[in-house]
């Protein structure tokens, strides 16, 4: 199978951009370097094969920076030599009777793996800052559109630097992995846990009001404090909380700043605690007295 | 050592100004007279006034427990009325909107204090703010005080509905305050009880009533607990009647809660 250097790859990303060979051939196909043994074969010959067999050629976007795209040909009635000729200049030649779905699934799996690599943190496996920033913007937009609350929790381990300095970075990293696991266990499936950086974690809590976020935060703080830090000292974390205001939502940076402010307060007020920005809401989602009930209550019976 | 667990009872109202604090103080005094060790906790954070009613100026309050580093033993005071009090501070905005964590902290401090008593009465604030509800949840037995004003009835019903539908509470005791007579009080109770049975499928428990008495404003002005100064008055008799009804009801409620 032919491999091509990056400089020859088309710069624009096309996702399954199919070409019918009867129309203009893809220009990039013509630019492909031909392996030494194939030099004599004319490109017209290749295009002829594509046309004759009503073949479909496609660029598959892999999202990978080294090899962003694959050139795939799908053709049905190829003779042996035709198949060979095509195989020399394309990445994959598939027959419709081949397990096309399996091949695409393989490519998709590889694609996903590569995408995951660019969105997660290598140490803890949590989402990284890049994903966090993107997703928080999405959730703020959702809050603005639906009016549903969204809370943000910033978690910072207390005195983590000390642990790193005394026990070394390997131990420190192993501890961070454990912390990530403990936090994950306390969250709900819809919460998005990210490693914000260093020993700081961020949790995006969609459709969650401040008070519910507080409950979860308290549960989380308590479970972290049961995690042994050093042999004799328990671990503790400071937590800052904020709820996205659908009216004054100014994008993710402002939202993070508010939660950070709360986190800073938690640190200065003595660590191992939760602080929040905003007021404790009156009851939300609580059944209020209906008109029928009110009428029944106010009815004068005698 | 007592093997009995203390009765923890919250005294709430839907609307402010129905005499919740007055009733709490008088019930506590009656229970104490009957030989019980009684603790009253002023949970009406932000608008606390049990201390004013009793004419004391406590050195420390719940605020010092939450924001200062005072222990609950330093905060609790003995009163002339025969019961102990954990006072709160008035006019402190942050106290009215306490963080969930702080509420938990107050609760766990109280946990250490409670085993010393037979009865613990929580004077919670009016309404259905989260802080009020949290204190109501802390008490297995919830008393709601109301009077004949229509708004006090609808607001009392709102508290019951929230506690019932959100927290699955099933046992509410009702005290009718400032009633003209027993008949009127009974009618008021039957009315809210019927609505509760109809809409919530929840029968309420009638604990009693307290009559309107001109001596009440005077006792408040003089910072005295009325049952101490006028034990034989109508109000005094009513209060001691209710005080005796509470343990029976609470025991019954606890049994039904276990079942």
XYZ file of C-alpha atoms in Angstrom:
561
model
C 0.000 0.000 0.000
C 1.295 3.370 -0.855
C 2.060 5.914 1.816
C 2.437 9.538 1.023
C 4.366 12.244 2.705
C 2.404 14.920 4.412
C 3.393 17.620 1.957
C 1.442 15.854 -0.721
C -1.728 15.569 1.257
C -4.483 17.979 0.444
C -4.686 20.756 2.968
C -8.437 20.953 3.204
C -10.183 18.362 5.324
C -12.874 16.509 3.533
C -14.950 14.046 5.353
C -15.897 11.162 3.099
C -15.757 13.485 0.154
C -16.707 11.160 -2.637
C -15.882 11.630 -6.268
C -17.531 10.004 -9.148
C -14.812 9.066 -11.635
C -16.982 10.148 -14.542
C -16.689 13.767 -13.472
C -13.380 15.499 -12.886
C -10.916 13.276 -11.132
C -9.697 14.535 -7.777
C -6.752 16.763 -8.430
C -4.875 15.345 -5.504
C -5.027 11.932 -7.049
C -3.088 13.206 -10.035
C -0.472 14.737 -7.768
C 0.293 11.531 -5.989
C 3.840 10.308 -6.343
C 3.901 6.979 -8.057
C 6.128 4.285 -6.622
C 9.208 3.599 -8.759
C 7.917 0.343 -10.214
C 4.720 1.918 -11.347
C 6.230 4.930 -13.068
C 5.504 3.616 -16.559
C 1.840 3.164 -15.930
C -0.149 6.145 -17.009
C -2.589 7.908 -14.713
C -5.130 7.736 -17.477
C -4.966 3.998 -17.110
C -5.841 4.286 -13.420
C -8.671 6.697 -14.084
C -9.860 4.380 -16.818
C -10.111 1.550 -14.329
C -12.051 3.726 -11.936
C -14.514 4.771 -14.643
C -14.970 1.347 -16.114
C -15.811 -0.211 -12.812
C -18.060 2.620 -11.610
C -15.719 2.797 -8.703
C -16.138 5.227 -5.872
C -13.101 6.872 -4.412
C -13.217 8.637 -1.110
C -11.058 10.535 1.335
C -11.573 9.357 4.871
C -10.796 11.968 7.490
C -8.997 10.368 10.416
C -8.417 13.502 12.425
C -4.828 12.437 12.830
C -2.208 15.093 12.268
C 0.473 12.881 10.816
C -1.788 11.132 8.345
C -4.940 13.122 8.261
C -6.681 11.295 5.453
C -6.858 7.990 3.722
C -7.593 7.538 0.039
C -10.018 4.670 -0.303
C -11.339 3.091 -3.465
C -14.483 1.022 -3.504
C -14.871 -1.058 -6.632
C -16.716 -4.231 -7.503
C -15.552 -5.959 -10.646
C -11.819 -5.529 -10.755
C -9.578 -7.942 -12.563
C -6.435 -9.022 -10.766
C -4.096 -6.603 -12.575
C -6.585 -3.734 -12.195
C -6.777 -4.351 -8.482
C -2.994 -4.364 -8.263
C -2.734 -1.142 -10.220
C -5.165 0.579 -7.905
C -3.594 -0.847 -4.766
C -0.305 0.738 -5.792
C -1.671 4.269 -5.641
C -4.370 4.112 -2.966
C -4.374 3.393 0.718
C -7.202 0.907 0.741
C -9.015 -0.876 -2.060
C -12.162 -2.543 -0.914
C -14.607 -4.771 -2.615
C -18.245 -4.356 -1.677
C -18.195 -8.030 -0.810
C -15.282 -7.401 1.494
C -16.344 -6.611 4.955
C -16.593 -2.968 4.207
C -18.428 -2.196 7.392
C -15.730 -3.880 9.387
C -13.029 -1.884 7.646
C -14.862 1.367 8.214
C -15.432 0.383 11.826
C -11.711 -0.260 12.188
C -10.936 3.134 10.762
C -13.536 4.740 12.981
C -12.086 3.042 16.031
C -8.653 4.334 15.171
C -10.186 7.716 14.578
C -11.832 7.693 17.987
C -8.667 6.629 19.703
C -6.804 9.513 18.152
C -9.549 11.946 19.065
C -9.535 10.658 22.635
C -5.806 11.213 22.827
C -6.289 14.853 22.052
C -9.109 15.409 24.597
C -8.010 13.475 27.653
C -5.323 13.804 30.223
C -2.627 11.173 29.884
C -2.171 10.580 33.612
C -5.703 10.362 34.953
C -7.660 9.583 31.808
C -10.003 12.462 32.621
C -10.937 15.092 30.081
C -8.266 17.721 29.684
C -8.467 21.487 29.809
C -9.043 21.711 26.063
C -12.182 19.628 26.256
C -13.281 21.386 29.445
C -13.140 24.827 27.850
C -15.064 23.640 24.809
C -17.698 21.757 26.781
C -18.260 24.516 29.314
C -19.041 26.912 26.471
C -21.564 24.406 25.167
C -23.202 24.063 28.590
C -23.370 27.833 29.082
C -25.048 28.142 25.694
C -27.471 25.399 26.700
C -28.262 27.189 29.957
C -28.903 30.413 28.046
C -31.205 28.640 25.630
C -33.126 26.406 28.027
C -32.908 28.444 31.231
C -31.892 25.291 33.067
C -29.192 25.910 35.664
C -25.661 24.637 35.234
C -23.115 24.484 38.030
C -19.360 24.456 37.971
C -17.178 22.966 40.682
C -13.471 23.667 41.021
C -11.597 21.248 43.277
C -8.106 21.884 44.531
C -6.229 19.476 46.790
C -4.899 21.079 49.957
C -1.114 21.045 50.425
C -0.538 18.793 47.449
C 2.777 20.469 46.735
C 4.069 19.216 50.077
C 3.295 15.634 49.124
C 5.027 16.072 45.799
C 8.078 17.575 47.483
C 8.398 14.950 50.175
C 7.370 11.779 48.388
C 8.411 12.655 44.862
C 6.488 13.116 41.676
C 5.805 9.441 41.033
C 3.952 9.071 44.318
C 2.256 12.392 43.688
C 1.038 11.260 40.295
C -0.202 7.942 41.665
C -2.119 9.876 44.291
C -3.716 12.099 41.666
C -4.959 9.009 39.847
C -6.562 7.797 43.083
C -8.149 11.189 43.709
C -9.578 11.236 40.179
C -11.122 7.843 40.852
C -12.667 8.920 44.163
C -14.140 12.051 42.607
C -15.525 10.062 39.674
C -17.286 7.692 42.056
C -19.113 10.531 43.793
C -20.396 12.134 40.616
C -23.414 11.317 38.520
C -23.119 9.974 34.976
C -24.046 13.345 33.504
C -21.339 15.286 35.346
C -18.239 16.062 33.326
C -15.024 15.682 35.285
C -11.886 17.283 33.894
C -8.349 17.667 35.084
C -7.973 21.407 35.056
C -4.252 21.282 35.601
C -1.815 20.130 38.274
C -3.790 19.081 41.334
C -6.876 21.012 40.282
C -10.006 19.374 38.943
C -13.130 20.883 37.441
C -16.600 19.400 37.261
C -19.237 20.686 34.869
C -22.656 19.829 36.246
C -25.317 20.297 33.595
C -28.919 20.846 34.698
C -27.789 21.209 38.315
C -28.756 24.037 40.635
C -26.295 25.407 43.165
C -27.857 23.658 46.117
C -27.693 20.233 44.502
C -24.122 20.949 43.492
C -23.437 21.738 47.173
C -24.837 18.410 48.265
C -22.609 16.587 45.813
C -19.659 18.785 46.714
C -20.091 17.984 50.389
C -20.310 14.273 49.660
C -17.186 14.553 47.557
C -15.276 16.530 50.164
C -16.180 13.961 52.801
C -15.063 11.026 50.667
C -11.786 12.732 49.776
C -11.081 13.313 53.448
C -11.260 9.557 53.976
C -8.470 9.044 51.447
C -5.117 8.749 53.195
C -2.726 11.414 51.969
C 0.424 10.632 53.864
C 0.450 7.706 56.321
C -0.873 9.847 59.167
C -2.580 12.763 57.432
C -5.844 12.484 55.559
C -6.243 14.183 52.232
C -8.394 17.266 52.028
C -9.656 19.444 49.238
C -11.006 22.949 48.900
C -13.963 23.397 46.614
C -15.349 26.457 44.857
C -18.821 26.424 43.369
C -20.752 28.690 41.046
C -24.004 28.465 39.191
C -24.356 29.774 35.660
C -26.828 32.601 35.437
C -28.742 32.267 32.166
C -29.227 36.037 31.991
C -25.696 37.184 32.713
C -23.773 34.306 31.201
C -20.613 35.764 29.675
C -18.819 32.734 28.384
C -16.678 30.184 30.054
C -13.836 32.364 31.255
C -16.059 34.590 33.383
C -17.827 31.519 34.757
C -14.525 29.888 35.711
C -13.415 33.140 37.342
C -16.474 33.140 39.608
C -15.935 29.531 40.678
C -12.224 30.265 41.141
C -13.074 33.179 43.400
C -15.125 30.832 45.572
C -12.276 28.331 45.580
C -9.873 31.037 46.666
C -12.183 31.896 49.533
C -12.338 28.243 50.569
C -8.521 28.260 50.663
C -8.212 31.452 52.678
C -10.980 30.478 55.098
C -8.924 27.496 56.164
C -9.094 24.822 53.418
C -11.028 21.534 53.473
C -14.281 23.321 52.801
C -16.724 24.406 50.142
C -17.403 28.011 49.279
C -19.808 29.196 46.657
C -20.691 32.336 44.796
C -24.339 33.262 44.669
C -27.192 32.899 47.104
C -28.759 29.748 48.402
C -31.832 29.481 46.296
C -35.295 29.174 47.674
C -36.770 25.794 46.956
C -36.642 24.865 43.329
C -38.706 22.206 41.708
C -40.768 21.932 44.837
C -44.468 21.429 44.491
C -46.174 24.699 45.289
C -49.725 24.915 46.499
C -52.045 24.499 43.538
C -55.101 26.640 42.867
C -57.403 23.732 43.776
C -55.676 23.250 47.106
C -55.760 26.946 47.801
C -59.484 27.130 47.109
C -60.129 24.133 49.329
C -58.085 25.702 52.134
C -59.817 29.067 51.902
C -63.334 27.717 51.548
C -65.454 28.663 54.570
C -67.166 25.521 55.690
C -69.608 26.905 58.204
C -27.505 6.985 82.200
C -30.789 7.198 80.399
C -31.499 4.523 77.852
C -34.304 6.552 76.319
C -33.598 8.535 73.212
C -34.598 12.199 73.406
C -37.627 13.466 71.519
C -36.451 15.893 68.880
C -39.284 18.073 67.709
C -39.232 20.970 65.294
C -41.711 23.784 65.646
C -42.313 25.531 62.360
C -44.894 27.718 60.722
C -45.712 28.594 57.157
C -45.995 32.274 57.869
C -44.079 34.391 60.339
C -45.763 36.036 63.289
C -48.134 33.254 64.274
C -46.526 32.880 67.682
C -44.133 30.063 66.977
C -41.392 31.318 69.267
C -43.857 32.120 72.043
C -45.312 28.624 71.870
C -41.877 26.996 71.766
C -40.755 28.824 74.912
C -43.950 28.004 76.776
C -43.978 24.361 75.735
C -40.328 24.021 76.734
C -41.113 25.529 80.100
C -44.067 23.164 80.604
C -41.994 20.129 79.644
C -39.304 21.257 82.084
C -41.902 21.656 84.842
C -42.988 18.083 84.208
C -39.497 16.993 85.142
C -37.865 16.759 81.731
C -34.470 18.080 80.745
C -35.270 20.350 77.824
C -33.108 22.009 75.209
C -34.409 24.678 72.851
C -32.413 25.489 69.730
C -33.174 28.773 68.060
C -32.900 27.735 64.419
C -34.577 30.869 63.145
C -31.237 31.954 61.765
C -31.071 35.527 60.634
C -34.253 36.497 62.503
C -33.659 34.875 65.846
C -35.637 36.221 68.775
C -35.890 33.528 71.418
C -33.248 35.396 73.440
C -35.301 38.591 73.285
C -38.440 36.758 74.352
C -36.579 35.406 77.361
C -34.828 38.676 78.114
C -31.309 37.312 77.951
C -28.294 38.539 76.030
C -26.175 35.505 75.310
C -22.413 35.828 75.071
C -22.136 33.419 72.170
C -24.646 32.320 69.578
C -24.934 29.770 66.782
C -23.049 32.267 64.671
C -19.960 31.818 66.841
C -20.344 28.085 66.404
C -20.492 28.366 62.649
C -18.034 31.165 61.908
C -16.028 31.431 65.102
C -14.461 28.475 66.742
C -16.830 28.172 69.692
C -17.981 24.751 70.738
C -21.645 24.008 71.199
C -21.048 23.648 74.970
C -19.859 27.254 75.088
C -22.899 28.470 73.208
C -25.620 26.739 75.235
C -27.096 28.784 78.113
C -29.418 27.991 81.028
C -32.553 30.103 81.236
C -34.736 31.145 84.132
C -37.626 29.352 82.478
C -36.052 26.023 83.336
C -34.729 24.891 79.987
C -31.423 25.262 78.173
C -31.122 27.339 75.040
C -28.794 27.428 72.052
C -29.379 31.021 70.946
C -28.916 32.412 67.465
C -28.047 35.886 66.274
C -30.432 38.203 64.584
C -29.763 40.384 61.585
C -26.802 38.403 60.295
C -27.456 37.965 56.614
C -25.105 35.035 56.053
C -26.875 33.084 58.773
C -30.133 33.223 56.847
C -28.531 31.581 53.840
C -26.210 29.089 55.425
C -24.295 26.721 53.289
C -25.439 23.133 53.348
C -22.110 22.208 54.878
C -22.630 24.638 57.754
C -26.068 23.239 58.428
C -24.494 19.812 58.624
C -21.931 21.233 61.027
C -24.637 22.649 63.308
C -26.449 19.328 63.159
C -23.390 17.318 64.119
C -22.588 19.725 66.983
C -26.130 19.310 68.249
C -25.740 15.558 68.000
C -23.166 15.666 70.784
C -25.416 17.787 72.983
C -28.717 16.025 72.469
C -28.107 12.831 74.492
C -28.126 14.961 77.672
C -31.779 15.881 77.217
C -35.231 14.334 77.245
C -36.713 16.846 74.844
C -35.118 18.974 72.168
C -37.277 21.651 70.557
C -36.070 23.308 67.382
C -37.576 26.723 66.801
C -37.181 26.860 63.028
C -37.886 29.857 60.875
C -41.072 30.405 58.930
C -41.502 29.406 55.326
C -39.909 26.804 53.118
C -36.371 28.073 52.635
C -33.812 25.311 52.382
C -32.300 26.137 55.790
C -35.675 25.855 57.482
C -36.436 22.596 55.728
C -33.066 21.163 56.688
C -33.739 21.814 60.372
C -37.217 20.391 60.040
C -35.643 17.284 58.555
C -33.297 17.033 61.508
C -36.271 16.520 63.804
C -38.244 13.287 63.456
C -41.352 15.076 64.723
C -42.597 18.208 63.022
C -45.056 20.587 64.598
C -46.688 23.282 62.503
C -48.177 26.316 64.227
C -50.964 28.227 62.536
C -53.708 30.669 63.440
C -57.012 31.657 61.913
C -55.521 33.956 59.291
C -56.087 32.425 55.841
C -52.474 33.079 54.797
C -51.165 31.250 57.835
C -53.320 28.244 56.880
C -52.239 28.154 53.233
C -48.575 28.669 54.160
C -48.738 25.959 56.804
C -50.179 23.666 54.166
C -47.303 24.599 51.815
C -44.757 23.522 54.433
C -46.573 20.237 54.966
C -46.808 19.605 51.244
C -43.115 20.236 50.604
C -42.001 18.152 53.567
C -44.337 15.381 52.516
C -43.727 15.342 48.776
C -40.064 16.170 48.695
C -38.861 14.476 51.857
C -41.552 11.865 52.380
C -42.411 13.126 55.866
C -45.611 11.565 57.148
C -46.158 12.852 60.662
C -47.173 16.429 61.358
C -48.581 17.798 64.596
C -50.760 20.890 64.375
C -51.088 23.594 67.025
C -53.679 26.304 66.517
C -52.595 29.534 68.141
C -54.630 32.632 69.067
C -57.941 30.795 68.823
C -61.084 32.363 70.249
C -62.144 29.055 71.703
C -61.734 25.307 71.467
C -64.493 24.958 68.899
C -62.923 27.425 66.480
C -59.521 25.769 66.852
C -61.000 22.331 66.175
C -62.751 23.632 63.093
C -59.528 25.140 61.762
C -57.704 21.872 62.314
C -60.410 19.755 60.687
C -60.336 22.038 57.678
C -56.592 21.763 56.939
C -56.686 18.077 57.885
C -59.432 17.433 55.317
C -57.512 19.222 52.560
C -54.365 17.306 53.470
C -56.228 13.989 53.375
C -57.836 14.901 50.056
C -54.812 16.149 48.191
C -51.844 14.555 49.948
C -53.518 11.450 51.300
C -51.988 12.469 54.618
C -53.877 12.751 57.896
C -52.547 15.368 60.323
C -52.339 15.124 64.075
C -54.069 17.659 66.297
C -51.953 18.551 69.300
C -54.123 21.314 70.717
C -54.728 25.038 70.697
C -53.781 28.146 72.615
C -56.428 30.785 73.276
C -56.082 34.473 72.602
C -55.175 36.146 75.844
C -54.508 39.777 76.612
C -51.760 38.643 78.968
C -49.682 37.330 76.083
C -48.426 40.658 74.712
C -47.697 41.729 78.297
C -45.646 38.641 79.023
C -43.655 39.222 75.844
C -43.111 42.874 76.716
C -41.851 41.843 80.141
C -39.567 39.153 78.696
C -41.212 36.501 80.805
C -42.527 33.103 79.891
C -46.246 33.203 80.497
C -46.612 29.687 81.850
C -44.137 30.670 84.595
C -45.953 33.801 85.637
C -49.526 32.639 85.006
C -49.558 28.854 85.094
C -53.282 28.790 85.830
C -54.262 31.063 82.939
C -56.031 29.757 79.836
C -52.823 29.971 77.839
C -50.921 28.202 80.616
C -53.443 25.371 80.756
C -53.467 25.041 76.973
C -49.689 24.887 76.812
C -49.327 22.253 79.488
C -52.046 20.232 77.761
C -50.086 20.339 74.484
C -46.812 19.596 76.293
C -48.328 16.362 77.563
C -49.719 15.479 74.141
C -46.342 15.797 72.431
C -44.548 12.734 73.897
C -47.558 10.505 73.213
C -47.813 11.704 69.652
C -44.045 11.544 69.096
C -43.879 7.965 70.336
C -46.745 7.008 68.114
C -45.141 8.845 65.183
C -41.818 7.104 65.749
C -43.505 3.735 65.776
C -45.343 4.448 62.556
C -42.141 5.746 60.998
C -40.387 2.479 61.786
C -43.260 0.443 60.377
